Coordinates of N, CA and C in Angstrom, one line a residue:
K190 N 12.8 -9.5 -29.7 CA 13.5 -9.9 -29.2 C 14.6 -11.2 -29.9
V191 N 14.3 -11.5 -30.8 CA 15.0 -12.4 -31.7 C 16.2 -11.4 -32.2
L192 N 15.6 -10.5 -32.9 CA 17.1 -9.5 -33.3 C 17.9 -9.1 -32.5
I193 N 17.6 -8.8 -31.1 CA 18.7 -8.7 -30.1 C 19.5 -9.9 -29.9
D194 N 18.7 -10.9 -30.1 CA 19.9 -12.1 -29.7 C 20.7 -12.9 -30.8
V195 N 20.2 -12.4 -31.8 CA 21.2 -12.9 -33.2 C 22.4 -11.9 -32.8
P196 N 23.4 -12.9 -33.2 CA 24.9 -12.3 -33.5 C 24.9 -11.1 -34.4
R197 N 25.8 -10.0 -34.1 CA 25.8 -8.8 -34.8 C 26.3 -9.0 -36.3
S198 N 27.3 -10.1 -36.4 CA 27.9 -10.2 -37.6 C 26.8 -10.9 -38.5
D199 N 26.5 -11.5 -37.9 CA 25.4 -12.4 -38.9 C 24.0 -11.8 -39.3
L200 N 23.7 -10.6 -38.5 CA 22.5 -9.8 -38.9 C 23.0 -8.6 -39.8
A201 N 24.3 -8.3 -39.7 CA 25.0 -7.5 -40.5 C 25.2 -7.9 -41.9
E202 N 25.4 -9.1 -41.8 CA 25.5 -9.7 -42.9 C 24.7 -10.0 -43.8
E203 N 23.2 -10.5 -42.9 CA 21.6 -10.7 -43.7 C 21.2 -9.3 -44.2
L204 N 21.4 -8.4 -43.5 CA 20.6 -7.0 -43.7 C 21.5 -6.3 -44.9
A205 N 22.9 -6.7 -45.1 CA 23.7 -5.8 -45.9 C 24.1 -4.5 -45.3
Q206 N 24.4 -4.6 -43.9 CA 24.6 -3.2 -43.3 C 26.0 -3.5 -42.3
S207 N 26.6 -2.3 -42.0 CA 27.8 -2.4 -41.3 C 27.2 -2.7 -39.8
Q208 N 28.5 -3.3 -38.9 CA 28.3 -3.7 -37.4 C 27.5 -2.7 -36.7
T209 N 28.2 -1.6 -36.8 CA 27.9 -0.3 -36.4 C 26.5 0.1 -36.3
K210 N 25.8 -0.3 -37.6 CA 24.1 0.3 -37.7 C 23.6 -0.7 -36.9
I211 N 24.1 -1.9 -37.1 CA 23.4 -3.0 -36.5 C 23.2 -3.3 -34.8
Q212 N 24.6 -2.5 -34.4 CA 24.8 -2.6 -33.0 C 23.7 -1.3 -32.3
V213 N 23.6 0.1 -33.4 CA 22.6 1.1 -32.7 C 21.3 0.5 -33.0
L214 N 20.9 -0.4 -34.2 CA 19.8 -1.2 -34.6 C 19.2 -1.7 -32.9
Q215 N 20.0 -2.8 -32.5 CA 19.9 -3.5 -31.4 C 19.9 -3.0 -30.2
D216 N 20.6 -2.0 -29.8 CA 20.4 -0.9 -28.9 C 19.3 -0.3 -28.6
T217 N 18.8 0.2 -29.8 CA 17.1 1.0 -29.9 C 16.2 -0.1 -29.5
L218 N 16.7 -1.4 -30.2 CA 15.3 -2.6 -30.2 C 15.4 -2.7 -28.3
Q219 N 16.6 -3.0 -27.7 CA 16.6 -3.1 -26.4 C 15.9 -2.2 -25.6
Q220 N 16.1 -0.6 -25.8 CA 15.8 0.2 -25.1 C 14.0 0.1 -25.0
V221 N 13.4 -0.1 -26.2 CA 12.4 -0.5 -26.4 C 11.7 -1.5 -25.7
L222 N 12.3 -2.4 -25.5 CA 11.7 -3.7 -24.8 C 11.7 -3.1 -23.4
D223 N 13.0 -2.4 -23.1 CA 13.1 -2.1 -21.6 C 11.8 -0.6 -21.0
R224 N 11.7 -0.3 -22.1 CA 10.5 0.9 -21.7 C 9.5 0.2 -21.9
R225 N 9.0 -0.8 -22.6 CA 7.6 -1.8 -22.3 C 7.5 -2.4 -21.3
E226 N 8.7 -2.9 -20.8 CA 8.9 -3.7 -19.4 C 8.5 -2.6 -18.2
E227 N 9.3 -1.6 -18.1 CA 8.9 -0.5 -17.1 C 7.2 0.1 -17.1
E228 N 6.8 0.2 -18.3 CA 5.5 0.7 -18.8 C 4.4 -0.5 -18.0
R229 N 4.9 -1.9 -18.4 CA 4.0 -3.0 -17.7 C 4.1 -2.7 -16.1
Q230 N 5.1 -2.7 -15.6 CA 5.3 -2.6 -14.2 C 4.7 -1.3 -13.5
S231 N 4.6 -0.2 -14.1 CA 4.0 0.9 -14.0 C 2.5 0.5 -14.0
R232 N 2.0 0.0 -14.8 CA 0.5 -0.4 -14.8 C 0.2 -1.3 -13.9
Q233 N 1.2 -2.4 -13.8 CA 0.7 -3.0 -12.6 C 0.7 -2.4 -11.1
L234 N 1.5 -1.8 -11.0 CA 1.5 -1.0 -9.6 C 0.4 0.2 -9.7
L235 N 0.1 0.9 -10.7 CA -0.9 1.7 -10.6 C -2.2 1.2 -10.5
E236 N -2.6 -0.2 -11.0 CA -3.7 -1.3 -10.6 C -3.7 -1.5 -9.1
L237 N -2.8 -2.1 -8.7 CA -2.9 -2.5 -7.3 C -2.9 -1.1 -6.6
Y238 N -2.6 0.1 -6.9 CA -2.7 1.2 -6.1 C -4.3 1.5 -6.4
L239 N -4.9 1.4 -7.5 CA -6.3 1.7 -7.6 C -7.1 0.8 -6.8
E240 N -6.8 -0.2 -6.8 CA -7.5 -1.6 -6.0 C -7.4 -1.5 -4.5
A241 N -6.3 -0.8 -4.3 CA -6.2 -0.5 -2.6 C -7.2 0.4 -2.4
L242 N -7.0 1.6 -2.9 CA -7.8 2.5 -2.8 C -9.4 2.2 -2.8
K243 N -9.9 1.3 -3.8 CA -11.2 0.8 -3.9 C -11.5 0.3 -2.6
K244 N -10.6 -0.6 -2.1 CA -11.0 -1.4 -0.8 C -11.1 -0.7 0.3
E245 N -9.9 0.5 0.3 CA -10.2 1.5 1.5 C -11.2 2.3 1.4
D246 N -11.9 2.5 0.1 CA -13.2 3.2 0.3 C -14.5 2.6 0.4
S247 N -14.3 1.0 0.1 CA -15.6 0.2 0.5 C -15.4 0.1 2.2
I248 N -14.0 -0.1 2.7 CA -14.1 -0.2 4.2 C -14.6 1.2 4.7
L249 N -13.9 2.0 4.5 CA -14.7 3.7 4.8 C -15.8 3.6 4.7
S250 N -16.7 3.4 3.7 CA -18.0 3.6 3.7 C -18.9 2.3 4.3
K251 N -18.4 1.2 4.6 CA -19.0 0.3 5.7 C -18.8 0.8 7.2
V252 N -18.0 1.3 7.4 CA -17.9 2.1 8.8 C -18.6 3.2 8.8
A253 N -18.9 3.9 7.5 CA -19.6 5.2 7.9 C -21.0 4.5 7.7
A254 N -21.4 3.3 7.2 CA -22.8 3.0 7.1 C -23.2 2.4 8.5
S255 N -22.2 1.8 9.4 CA -22.5 1.5 10.5 C -22.7 2.1 11.5
E256 N -21.9 3.6 11.2 CA -22.4 4.7 12.4 C -23.4 5.2 12.3
T257 N -24.1 5.2 10.9 CA -25.5 6.1 10.7 C -26.6 5.0 11.1
V258 N -26.3 3.6 11.5 CA -27.2 2.6 11.8 C -27.2 3.2 13.6
P259 N -28.8 3.3 13.9 CA -28.6 3.8 15.5 C -28.2 2.5 16.3
R260 N -27.6 2.7 17.4 CA -27.1 1.6 18.2 C -28.2 1.7 19.4
K261 N -28.4 0.4 20.0 CA -29.7 0.4 21.1 C -28.6 1.1 22.1
E262 N -29.1 1.7 23.4 CA -28.7 1.8 24.3 C -28.7 1.0 25.6
V263 N -27.7 0.8 26.0 CA -27.2 -0.2 26.9 C -27.4 0.3 28.3
D264 N -27.8 -0.5 29.3 CA -27.9 0.2 30.4 C -26.4 -0.4 31.2
V265 N -25.7 0.3 31.9 CA -24.3 0.1 32.2 C -24.5 -0.1 33.7
V266 N -24.3 -1.1 34.6 CA -24.2 -1.3 35.9 C -22.9 -0.8 36.6
D267 N -22.8 0.2 37.2 CA -21.5 0.9 37.9 C -20.9 -0.3 38.8
T268 N -19.6 -0.8 38.7 CA -18.9 -1.5 39.0 C -17.7 -1.1 39.9
G269 N -17.7 0.0 40.1 CA -16.8 0.5 40.8 C -15.7 1.4 39.8
T270 N -15.9 1.0 38.5 CA -14.8 1.6 37.7 C -15.7 1.8 36.5
S271 N -15.4 3.3 36.2 CA -16.0 3.9 35.0 C -15.4 3.6 33.7
S272 N -16.0 3.6 32.7 CA -15.5 3.5 31.6 C -14.8 4.6 30.8
T273 N -15.1 5.5 31.5 CA -14.7 6.7 31.0 C -12.9 7.0 31.3
S274 N -12.7 6.4 32.6 CA -11.5 6.3 33.2 C -10.7 5.2 32.0
I275 N -11.2 4.2 31.8 CA -10.1 3.6 30.9 C -10.0 4.3 29.5
S276 N -11.0 5.0 28.9 CA -10.7 5.6 27.7 C -9.9 7.0 28.3
A277 N -10.1 7.6 29.3 CA -9.3 8.6 29.6 C -7.8 8.5 29.5
K278 N -7.5 6.9 29.8 CA -6.1 6.7 29.8 C -5.4 6.4 28.5
T279 N -6.5 6.5 27.4 CA -6.0 6.1 25.8 C -6.4 7.2 25.2
A280 N -5.8 7.8 24.1 CA -6.1 8.9 23.4 C -6.9 8.4 22.2
L281 N -7.4 7.1 22.0 CA -8.4 6.5 20.9 C -9.6 6.6 21.3
S282 N -10.5 7.1 20.1 CA -11.8 7.2 20.3 C -12.5 5.8 20.4
D283 N -13.5 5.5 20.6 CA -14.5 4.7 20.9 C -14.4 3.7 19.6
Q284 N -14.5 4.5 18.3 CA -14.8 3.9 17.2 C -13.6 3.1 16.9
I285 N -12.5 3.6 17.2 CA -11.1 2.8 16.9 C -11.0 1.7 17.8
L286 N -11.4 2.0 19.1 CA -11.1 1.0 19.9 C -12.4 -0.4 19.5
A287 N -13.4 0.3 19.1 CA -14.4 -1.1 18.5 C -13.7 -1.6 17.1
I288 N -13.3 -1.1 16.5 CA -12.8 -1.5 15.3 C -11.5 -2.4 15.6
L289 N -10.6 -2.0 16.3 CA -9.6 -2.9 17.0 C -10.1 -4.3 17.7
K290 N -11.1 -4.4 18.4 CA -11.9 -5.3 19.1 C -12.5 -6.4 18.4
E291 N -13.4 -6.0 17.1 CA -14.3 -6.5 16.6 C -13.4 -6.9 15.2
K292 N -12.6 -6.5 14.5 CA -12.0 -6.9 13.5 C -11.0 -8.0 13.2
P293 N -11.1 -8.8 12.5 CA -10.0 -9.8 12.4 C -8.5 -9.2 11.9
A294 N -8.7 -8.0 11.4 CA -7.3 -7.7 10.8 C -7.4 -6.1 10.9
P295 N -7.7 -5.4 12.3 CA -8.0 -3.8 12.2 C -7.1 -2.9 11.5
E296 N -6.0 -3.4 11.5 CA -5.0 -2.3 10.8 C -5.2 -2.4 9.2
L297 N -6.0 -3.1 8.6 CA -6.4 -2.8 7.1 C -8.0 -1.8 7.0
C298 N -8.3 -2.1 8.3 CA -9.8 -0.9 8.3 C -9.5 0.3 8.9
L299 N -8.2 0.7 9.4 CA -8.1 2.2 9.9 C -7.4 2.9 8.6
D300 N -7.6 4.4 8.7 CA -6.9 5.2 8.0 C -5.6 5.4 8.6
S301 N -4.7 6.0 8.0 CA -3.1 6.2 8.4 C -3.0 6.9 9.6
Q302 N -3.7 7.8 10.0 CA -3.7 8.6 11.0 C -4.0 8.0 12.3
D303 N -5.2 6.9 12.1 CA -5.7 5.9 13.0 C -4.7 4.9 13.5
L304 N -4.0 4.2 12.6 CA -2.9 3.9 12.5 C -1.7 4.3 13.6
E305 N -1.6 5.3 13.2 CA -0.1 6.3 13.6 C -0.7 6.5 15.2
L306 N -1.9 6.6 15.6 CA -2.5 6.9 17.1 C -2.3 5.4 17.6
V307 N -2.7 4.4 17.1 CA -2.6 3.2 17.4 C -1.2 2.8 18.3
L308 N -0.3 3.3 17.1 CA 1.2 3.1 17.2 C 1.7 3.9 18.6
K309 N 1.3 5.1 18.8 CA 1.8 5.7 19.7 C 1.3 5.6 20.9
E310 N 0.2 4.8 20.9 CA -0.7 4.5 22.4 C 0.3 3.7 23.2
D311 N 0.4 3.9 24.5 CA 1.1 3.3 25.6 C 0.6 1.6 25.3
T312 N 1.1 0.7 25.6 CA 1.0 -0.9 25.4 C 0.0 -1.2 26.3
Q313 N 0.4 -0.7 27.8 CA -0.4 -1.3 28.9 C -1.8 -0.4 28.7
A314 N -2.0 0.7 28.4 CA -3.2 1.9 28.4 C -4.1 0.8 27.2
L315 N -3.6 0.5 26.3 CA -4.3 0.0 24.9 C -4.7 -1.4 25.5
A316 N -3.7 -2.1 26.2 CA -4.2 -3.5 26.9 C -5.4 -3.4 27.5
L317 N -5.5 -2.4 28.6 CA -6.6 -2.1 29.8 C -7.9 -1.9 28.7
A318 N -7.8 -0.9 27.9 CA -8.7 -0.7 27.2 C -9.5 -1.5 26.5
L319 N -8.8 -2.3 25.8 CA -9.2 -3.9 24.9 C -9.3 -4.6 25.5
R320 N -9.0 -5.0 26.9 CA -9.1 -6.1 27.6 C -8.3 -7.1 27.3
W321 N -7.1 -6.9 26.8 CA -6.4 -7.8 26.0 C -4.8 -8.1 26.7
D322 N -4.4 -9.2 26.5 CA -2.8 -9.2 27.2 C -1.8 -8.3 26.4
K323 N -1.0 -7.9 27.2 CA -0.1 -7.4 26.4 C 0.9 -7.7 25.0
Q324 N 0.9 -8.9 24.9 CA 1.3 -9.8 23.7 C 0.6 -9.5 22.8
N325 N -0.6 -9.9 23.0 CA -1.4 -9.4 21.7 C -1.6 -7.8 21.2
V326 N -1.6 -7.1 22.1 CA -1.6 -5.8 21.9 C -0.1 -5.3 21.2
E327 N 0.9 -6.1 21.9 CA 2.3 -5.5 20.8 C 2.3 -6.3 19.4
A328 N 1.5 -7.4 19.1 CA 1.0 -7.9 18.0 C 0.2 -6.9 17.1
L329 N -0.6 -6.5 17.6 CA -1.6 -5.5 17.0 C -0.5 -4.4 16.9
Q330 N -0.1 -4.0 17.4 CA 0.9 -2.5 17.4 C 1.7 -3.0 16.2
Q331 N 2.4 -4.1 16.1 CA 3.5 -4.5 15.1 C 2.5 -4.5 13.6
A332 N 1.3 -5.1 13.6 CA 0.9 -5.2 12.4 C 0.3 -3.7 11.9
C333 N -0.3 -3.0 12.7 CA -0.4 -1.5 12.4 C 1.0 -0.8 11.9
D334 N 1.9 -1.2 12.6 CA 3.4 -0.3 12.0 C 3.7 -1.1 10.7
Q335 N 3.3 -2.4 10.4 CA 3.8 -2.7 9.2 C 2.9 -2.2 8.0
E336 N 1.8 -2.1 8.3 CA 0.5 -1.7 7.4 C 0.9 -0.2 7.0
L337 N 1.4 0.3 8.2 CA 1.6 2.0 7.7 C 3.1 2.1 7.0
S338 N 3.8 1.3 7.4 CA 5.0 1.0 6.5 C 4.7 0.9 5.1
K339 N 3.8 -0.2 4.8 CA 3.4 -0.5 3.1 C 2.7 0.8 2.8
R340 N 1.9 1.2 3.3 CA 1.4 2.3 3.0 C 2.3 3.6 2.4
L341 N 3.1 3.9 3.3 CA 4.2 5.0 3.1 C 4.9 4.4 1.7
Q342 N 5.3 3.2 1.7 CA 6.2 2.7 0.3 C 5.2 3.0 -0.6
Q343 N 4.1 2.5 -0.7 CA 3.0 2.9 -2.1 C 2.9 4.2 -2.3
V344 N 3.0 5.2 -1.2 CA 2.6 6.5 -1.8 C 4.1 7.1 -2.4
Q345 N 5.2 6.6 -1.6 CA 6.8 7.2 -2.2 C 6.8 6.4 -3.5
T346 N 6.5 5.4 -3.9 CA 6.8 4.7 -5.2 C 5.7 5.2 -6.3
L347 N 4.4 5.8 -5.7 CA 3.6 6.5 -6.6 C 4.4 7.8 -7.1
H348 N 4.7 8.6 -5.9 CA 5.6 9.8 -6.2 C 6.6 9.8 -7.1
S349 N 7.5 8.4 -6.7 CA 8.4 8.4 -7.9 C 8.1 8.1 -9.2
L350 N 7.1 7.5 -9.4 CA 6.4 7.1 -10.6 C 5.9 8.3 -11.4
R351 N 5.1 9.3 -10.6 CA 4.8 10.5 -11.1 C 6.2 11.6 -11.4
S352 N 6.9 11.5 -10.7 CA 8.5 12.4 -11.0 C 8.9 11.7 -12.2
T353 N 9.2 10.7 -12.3 CA 9.5 9.8 -13.3 C 9.1 10.0 -14.7
S354 N 7.6 10.1 -14.5 CA 6.8 10.4 -16.0 C 6.8 11.6 -16.3
K355 N 7.1 12.8 -15.4 CA 7.1 14.0 -15.9 C 8.2 14.2 -16.4
G356 N 9.6 13.5 -16.1 CA 10.6 13.8 -16.5 C 10.8 13.3 -17.8
K357 N 10.2 12.6 -18.5 CA 10.5 11.9 -19.7 C 9.4 12.6 -20.8
K358 N 10.3 12.6 -21.9 CA 9.5 13.5 -23.0 C 8.5 12.3 -23.5
T359 N 7.5 12.9 -24.3 CA 6.4 12.0 -24.6 C 7.0 11.6 -26.1
L360 N 6.8 10.4 -26.6 CA 7.4 9.8 -27.9 C 6.5 10.2 -28.8
P361 N 7.0 10.5 -30.2 CA 6.2 10.7 -31.3 C 5.3 9.8 -31.9

């Protein structure tokens, strides 16, 4: 960095080289610094991606573990409305509805396909199924949309990194 910042004429005089050679040297040094910064940023992005994968895997394993635990059967008293009529209005599974009700940030606990299902779901039907008001359901759908967008951006960035790394030649 210091060699790049030194005035070309001073460096040329000190090294007894022409200013054009010093210009080439400084340009090469700047390219090396730029490449190192790109590599550092790529490593950080990949670390974040791997961390997100680990979190998603741990969440999925927790969900899978909770599914394997036998649930107590509960007797339901018929009140005139059956639970199937509410479920019939939504395309969401009972598992997704349970996650939406129980988790403080359910958008982080659902896979991308489930997030899409929540977004496509009618707000009123989802409000009935969750027994929430419309504002809470809209906020939930907005959080799901943001999480889905973030995941899409991460995937696009990863693809971009892959295509960029394929196009570069390896240095000797």
